[in-house]
Coordinates of C-alpha atoms in Angstrom, one line a residue:
M526 CA 0.0 0.0 0.0
T527 CA 1.4 3.4 -1.0
E528 CA 1.6 6.3 1.4
L529 CA -1.3 8.0 -0.2
A530 CA -3.4 4.9 -0.1
A531 CA -2.7 4.5 3.6
E532 CA -3.7 8.1 4.3
L533 CA -6.9 7.7 2.3
A534 CA -7.8 4.5 4.3
A535 CA -7.1 6.3 7.6
A536 CA -9.2 9.4 6.5
T537 CA -12.0 7.2 5.3
A538 CA -12.0 5.2 8.6
A539 CA -12.1 8.5 10.5
M540 CA -15.2 9.6 8.5
V541 CA -16.9 6.3 9.3
A542 CA -16.1 6.9 13.0
R543 CA -17.8 10.3 12.8
F544 CA -20.9 9.0 11.1
P545 CA -21.7 5.6 12.7
V546 CA -23.1 2.9 10.3
D547 CA -26.4 1.1 11.1
L548 CA -25.6 -2.5 10.3
R549 CA -29.1 -3.9 10.4
T550 CA -30.0 -6.2 7.4
P551 CA -31.9 -5.5 5.2
A552 CA -30.5 -2.0 5.1
T553 CA -33.1 0.6 6.2
E554 CA -31.5 3.6 4.6
A555 CA -28.2 4.7 3.0
D556 CA -25.5 6.4 5.0
N557 CA -26.2 9.8 3.5
A558 CA -24.1 11.9 6.0
L559 CA -21.1 9.7 5.3
W560 CA -21.6 10.0 1.6
K561 CA -21.8 13.8 1.9
A562 CA -18.5 13.9 3.8
L563 CA -16.8 11.7 1.2
T564 CA -18.1 14.0 -1.6
E565 CA -17.0 17.2 0.1
A566 CA -13.5 15.7 0.7
G567 CA -13.2 14.9 -3.0
F568 CA -13.0 11.2 -2.4
T569 CA -15.7 10.5 -5.0
A570 CA -13.6 11.6 -7.9
L571 CA -10.2 10.2 -6.9
D572 CA -9.2 8.5 -10.2
A573 CA -11.2 10.6 -12.5
P574 CA -9.1 12.8 -14.9
Q575 CA -8.3 16.2 -13.6
A576 CA -9.8 17.7 -16.8
A577 CA -13.1 16.2 -15.7
G578 CA -13.0 17.6 -12.2
G579 CA -11.2 14.6 -10.7
Q580 CA -8.1 14.2 -8.6
G581 CA -6.1 12.1 -11.2
A582 CA -5.1 9.6 -8.5
D583 CA -4.3 5.9 -9.2
L584 CA -7.2 3.4 -9.4
A585 CA -5.6 1.4 -6.6
D586 CA -6.0 4.5 -4.3
A587 CA -9.7 4.7 -5.0
L588 CA -10.1 1.0 -4.5
V589 CA -8.6 1.4 -1.0
V590 CA -11.4 3.8 -0.1
L591 CA -13.9 1.2 -1.4
G592 CA -12.3 -1.5 0.7
T593 CA -12.4 0.6 3.8
L594 CA -16.1 1.5 3.3
T595 CA -17.0 -2.1 2.6
E596 CA -15.2 -3.4 5.6
A597 CA -17.1 -0.9 7.8
G598 CA -20.4 -2.1 6.3
A599 CA -21.3 1.4 5.0
V600 CA -24.1 1.8 2.5
T601 CA -23.0 4.4 -0.1
P602 CA -23.0 4.5 -3.9
Y603 CA -19.2 4.7 -3.9
A604 CA -18.7 1.8 -6.3
E605 CA -21.3 2.9 -8.8
H606 CA -20.7 6.7 -8.7
A607 CA -17.0 7.1 -8.0
L608 CA -15.4 4.0 -9.6
L609 CA -17.8 3.4 -12.5
A610 CA -20.0 6.3 -13.5
G611 CA -17.5 9.0 -12.7
W612 CA -14.7 7.2 -14.5
L613 CA -16.9 6.5 -17.5
A614 CA -18.0 10.2 -17.9
G615 CA -14.5 11.3 -17.1
S616 CA -13.1 9.3 -20.0
V617 CA -14.8 11.8 -22.3
G618 CA -14.0 14.8 -20.2
H619 CA -17.5 15.2 -18.6
A620 CA -17.6 16.0 -14.9
L621 CA -20.5 14.7 -12.7
D622 CA -20.4 17.7 -10.4
G623 CA -23.1 18.2 -7.8
V624 CA -24.9 15.0 -8.6
T625 CA -24.9 11.4 -7.6
A626 CA -24.7 9.0 -10.5
T627 CA -25.0 5.3 -11.2
V628 CA -23.9 3.4 -14.3
A629 CA -25.9 1.4 -16.8
V630 CA -24.9 -0.9 -19.7
V631 CA -27.2 -1.1 -22.7
D632 CA -26.2 -3.8 -25.2
D633 CA -28.4 -2.6 -28.0
G634 CA -29.2 1.1 -27.9
T635 CA -30.1 3.8 -30.3
A636 CA -29.2 7.5 -30.2
V637 CA -31.2 9.8 -32.5
R638 CA -30.2 13.5 -33.1
S639 CA -32.9 15.9 -34.1
A640 CA -32.2 19.7 -34.2
D641 CA -30.3 20.4 -30.9
R642 CA -31.7 17.3 -29.1
I643 CA -30.4 13.8 -28.7
Q644 CA -32.8 11.1 -27.7
F645 CA -31.8 7.7 -26.4
S646 CA -33.6 4.4 -26.4
G647 CA -32.6 1.0 -24.9
R648 CA -32.9 -1.2 -21.9
A649 CA -30.5 -1.8 -19.0
I650 CA -30.8 -4.7 -16.6
G651 CA -30.0 -4.8 -12.9
V652 CA -28.9 -1.2 -12.3
P653 CA -27.9 -0.6 -8.6
R654 CA -29.1 2.7 -7.1
A655 CA -31.4 3.4 -10.0
T656 CA -34.1 5.0 -7.9
T657 CA -31.8 7.2 -5.8
A658 CA -29.2 8.4 -8.3
D659 CA -29.7 11.9 -9.8
V660 CA -28.3 10.9 -13.2
I661 CA -27.7 7.6 -15.1
A662 CA -24.3 7.4 -17.0
V663 CA -25.1 5.0 -19.8
L664 CA -22.6 3.1 -21.9
A665 CA -24.5 1.8 -24.9
A666 CA -23.4 -0.4 -27.8
T667 CA -25.0 1.2 -30.9
A668 CA -24.7 0.6 -34.6
D669 CA -22.3 3.5 -34.8
G670 CA -20.1 2.2 -32.0
P671 CA -20.1 2.7 -28.2
V672 CA -21.7 5.8 -26.9
I673 CA -21.7 7.5 -23.5
A674 CA -24.9 9.2 -22.6
V675 CA -25.9 11.0 -19.3
V676 CA -29.6 11.0 -18.6
N677 CA -31.5 12.7 -15.8
R678 CA -33.3 10.1 -13.7
R679 CA -36.5 12.3 -13.8
E680 CA -36.5 12.5 -17.6
P681 CA -40.0 11.6 -18.8
G682 CA -38.5 9.1 -21.3
L683 CA -36.8 7.1 -18.6
R684 CA -38.8 4.4 -16.8
V685 CA -37.5 2.5 -13.8
E686 CA -38.9 -0.9 -13.1
P687 CA -38.5 -1.3 -9.3
G688 CA -36.5 -4.1 -7.8
T689 CA -34.3 -4.8 -4.8
D690 CA -31.2 -7.0 -4.1
L691 CA -30.6 -9.3 -1.2
M692 CA -29.3 -6.4 0.9
G693 CA -32.6 -4.5 0.5
L694 CA -31.1 -1.9 -1.8
D695 CA -32.7 -0.9 -5.1
C696 CA -31.4 -2.8 -8.1
C697 CA -33.7 -2.1 -11.0
D698 CA -34.2 -2.4 -14.8
I699 CA -34.3 0.9 -16.7
V700 CA -36.1 1.5 -19.9
F701 CA -35.0 4.4 -22.0
D702 CA -37.8 5.4 -24.5
D703 CA -36.6 8.4 -26.5
A704 CA -35.2 9.8 -23.3
E705 CA -33.5 13.2 -23.9
V706 CA -29.8 13.1 -22.8
T707 CA -28.0 16.0 -21.1
F708 CA -24.6 14.9 -22.5
S709 CA -23.4 12.4 -25.0
A710 CA -20.2 11.5 -26.8
S711 CA -18.6 8.7 -28.7
S712 CA -16.9 6.4 -26.2
P713 CA -13.3 5.4 -26.0
V714 CA -14.5 2.7 -23.5
T715 CA -16.1 -0.4 -24.8
V716 CA -18.8 -2.4 -22.9
D717 CA -16.2 -5.1 -22.3
D718 CA -13.9 -2.5 -20.8
L719 CA -16.6 -1.4 -18.3
R720 CA -17.6 -4.9 -17.4
T721 CA -13.9 -5.7 -16.8
R722 CA -13.5 -2.7 -14.5
G723 CA -16.8 -3.5 -12.8
A724 CA -15.5 -7.1 -12.1
L725 CA -12.4 -5.6 -10.5
V726 CA -14.4 -3.2 -8.3
Y727 CA -16.6 -6.0 -7.0
A728 CA -13.7 -8.4 -6.6
V729 CA -12.2 -5.9 -4.3
A730 CA -15.5 -5.3 -2.5
L731 CA -16.0 -9.1 -2.1
A732 CA -12.6 -9.5 -0.6
A733 CA -13.2 -6.6 1.9
A734 CA -16.5 -8.1 2.9
A735 CA -14.9 -11.5 3.4
R736 CA -12.2 -9.9 5.6
A737 CA -14.9 -8.3 7.7
V738 CA -16.7 -11.7 8.1
R739 CA -13.5 -13.5 9.0
E740 CA -12.6 -10.9 11.7
R741 CA -16.0 -10.9 13.3
T742 CA -16.2 -14.7 13.2
V743 CA -12.8 -15.2 14.8
R744 CA -13.7 -12.7 17.5
Y745 CA -17.0 -14.4 18.2
A746 CA -15.5 -17.8 18.4
A747 CA -13.0 -16.6 20.9
E748 CA -15.6 -14.9 23.1
R749 CA -18.5 -17.3 22.9
V750 CA -18.3 -19.9 25.6
Q751 CA -20.0 -23.3 25.2
F752 CA -19.7 -26.3 27.5
G753 CA -17.3 -24.4 29.7
R754 CA -14.8 -23.3 27.0
P755 CA -14.6 -20.9 24.0
L756 CA -15.9 -22.1 20.7
A757 CA -12.4 -21.6 19.3
K758 CA -11.1 -24.4 21.4
F759 CA -13.2 -27.0 19.7
Q760 CA -11.4 -28.9 16.9
A761 CA -14.3 -28.7 14.4
I762 CA -14.6 -25.0 14.9
Q763 CA -10.9 -24.6 14.5
Q764 CA -11.0 -26.5 11.2
T765 CA -13.9 -24.3 9.9
L766 CA -12.1 -21.1 11.0
A767 CA -8.9 -22.3 9.2
H768 CA -10.8 -23.0 6.0
M769 CA -12.5 -19.6 6.2
A770 CA -9.2 -17.9 6.8
A771 CA -7.7 -19.7 3.7
Q772 CA -10.6 -18.8 1.5
S773 CA -10.8 -15.1 2.5
T774 CA -7.0 -14.7 2.3
M775 CA -7.1 -16.2 -1.2
M776 CA -9.8 -13.7 -2.1
E777 CA -7.7 -10.8 -0.8
T778 CA -4.6 -12.1 -2.6
A779 CA -6.4 -12.4 -5.9
A780 CA -8.0 -8.9 -5.6
R781 CA -4.7 -7.4 -4.7
A782 CA -2.9 -9.0 -7.7
A783 CA -5.7 -7.7 -10.0
T784 CA -5.4 -4.2 -8.5
D785 CA -1.7 -4.1 -9.0
A786 CA -2.0 -5.3 -12.6
S787 CA -4.7 -2.8 -13.4
S788 CA -2.6 0.1 -12.1
E789 CA -0.2 -0.6 -14.9
D790 CA -2.6 -1.0 -17.7
I791 CA -6.2 -2.1 -17.4
A792 CA -6.1 -3.5 -21.0
T793 CA -3.4 -6.0 -20.1
A794 CA -4.9 -6.8 -16.7
R795 CA -7.9 -8.7 -17.9
D796 CA -6.6 -12.1 -17.0
A797 CA -5.7 -11.1 -13.5
I798 CA -9.2 -9.5 -13.1
A799 CA -10.9 -12.5 -14.5
A800 CA -9.0 -14.7 -12.1
A801 CA -9.8 -12.4 -9.2
K802 CA -13.6 -12.4 -10.0
I803 CA -13.5 -16.2 -10.3
V804 CA -11.8 -16.6 -6.9
T805 CA -13.8 -14.0 -5.0
S806 CA -17.2 -15.0 -6.4
R807 CA -16.6 -18.7 -5.9
S808 CA -15.3 -18.3 -2.4
A809 CA -17.9 -15.9 -1.2
H810 CA -20.5 -18.5 -0.5
D811 CA -18.1 -20.7 1.5
V812 CA -17.0 -17.8 3.7
A813 CA -20.5 -16.7 4.4
A814 CA -21.8 -20.2 5.1
A815 CA -18.9 -21.0 7.5
A816 CA -19.5 -17.7 9.4
H817 CA -23.2 -18.5 9.9
Q818 CA -22.4 -22.0 10.9
I819 CA -20.2 -20.8 13.7
H820 CA -22.5 -17.9 14.8
G821 CA -25.6 -20.2 14.8
A822 CA -29.1 -18.7 14.9
I823 CA -27.9 -15.3 16.2
G824 CA -26.1 -14.6 13.0
F825 CA -29.3 -14.6 11.0
T826 CA -31.1 -12.0 13.1
A827 CA -31.7 -8.6 11.4
E828 CA -29.9 -6.8 14.2
H829 CA -26.7 -8.8 14.1
S830 CA -23.9 -7.1 12.1
L831 CA -22.8 -10.3 10.4
G832 CA -25.7 -10.2 8.0
R833 CA -24.6 -6.9 6.4
F834 CA -21.4 -8.6 5.2
T835 CA -22.6 -12.1 4.4
T836 CA -25.5 -10.7 2.5
A837 CA -23.1 -8.5 0.6
L838 CA -21.1 -11.6 -0.3
W839 CA -24.2 -13.4 -1.7
T840 CA -25.4 -10.3 -3.5
W841 CA -22.1 -9.1 -5.2
R842 CA -20.8 -12.5 -6.4
D843 CA -23.0 -12.1 -9.5
R844 CA -22.2 -8.4 -10.2
Y845 CA -20.4 -7.9 -13.5
G846 CA -20.2 -11.6 -14.2
T847 CA -20.3 -14.8 -12.2
E848 CA -17.4 -17.1 -11.6
H849 CA -18.8 -19.3 -14.5
D850 CA -18.9 -16.3 -16.9
W851 CA -15.3 -15.3 -16.2
S852 CA -14.1 -18.9 -16.2
E853 CA -15.5 -19.3 -19.7
Q854 CA -13.8 -16.1 -20.8
L855 CA -10.4 -17.1 -19.3
A856 CA -10.7 -20.6 -20.8
A857 CA -11.5 -19.1 -24.2
R858 CA -8.3 -16.9 -24.0
I859 CA -6.3 -20.0 -23.3
L860 CA -8.0 -22.6 -25.6
D861 CA -8.9 -20.3 -28.5
G862 CA -6.6 -17.3 -28.1
G863 CA -3.4 -19.1 -27.6
L864 CA -2.6 -17.7 -24.1
D865 CA -0.1 -19.8 -22.2
P866 CA -1.7 -21.0 -18.9
W867 CA 1.8 -20.4 -17.3
H868 CA 1.5 -16.7 -17.9
V869 CA -1.9 -16.7 -16.1
I870 CA -0.5 -18.6 -13.2
T871 CA 2.7 -16.6 -12.8
G872 CA 1.5 -13.2 -13.9
A873 CA 4.3 -13.1 -16.5
S874 CA 3.8 -10.9 -19.5
D875 CA 1.6 -12.3 -22.2
P876 CA 3.4 -12.6 -25.6
V877 CA 0.1 -12.9 -27.4
A878 CA -1.1 -9.5 -26.2
Q879 CA 2.4 -8.0 -26.7
S880 CA 2.5 -9.2 -30.3
T881 CA -1.0 -7.9 -30.9
R882 CA -0.1 -4.4 -29.6
T883 CA 3.1 -4.5 -31.6
D884 CA 1.2 -5.3 -34.8
A885 CA -1.3 -2.5 -34.1
Q886 CA 1.6 0.0 -33.7

């Protein structure tokens, strides 16, 4: 962790301490005071370009803030606004000042220009924070190439079909029916680029949630006394804790490796990100199940803090691709694309990608 990252983590933790988080599950409301503090401190535009009102920091620094918020159980739109929508709009020099945004992917959209108006049509599936964001930053695949469009959530041509995720937070489908956009531009970012970045964001979030589950479970097993001795003294519990520790540590290691790779070049980090999403999504269920097994019935109550983190593990494992989706993509790179598995295992440079970039130059 860099010096800046350590300072950001400490500052974020201090904000969380100032605005205590309600850890009941399902979540009753977002941590709006904490979100306001993060926004005022400039933490919501850390890795956005300076030309778009951002700080121009490294992606790894912004991911440290995400990890700190996740480990505290805070409910904020940091992932959607700061790491995805802000980055997407910033890629074409557009600043999302004074608004909270979420991001939506439309695989088959249309943008029609008439006079001085641009109207957008399409459908986005499973958009987090769709009912609470001020604007929707859309990345649409169109016949003319990828387009970035920013649409006001209250635009008459935008319809939100209500839905919630396991955490009780809104996660909805959005229908754009000739919705007038406030900004649009041809996108240098492809839908695949956004999904890859989203997979990295949620791999980091899953690893942080698993870390919180592990720490709470280890502490509970040491404090809870059964039959005259702490739970942690029973061999079966020790084995479960050891398995959980191994799984959660593997998740952290994979997420850290993907973060390090993406800080160099997101385009060449796809294999590390794919591996991280596979590992974190696959291990999420095992970590959550082990924690609830050790906590017993108390861990399932709405008031107990454990549920905030285990529910996050169950909810986020499918965001931006399941372990099966990313396993298929990584396998295709190896079987069809000629990627040497050794380069995936060791993290060595990929000669296939290098030769492709050389040919393009």
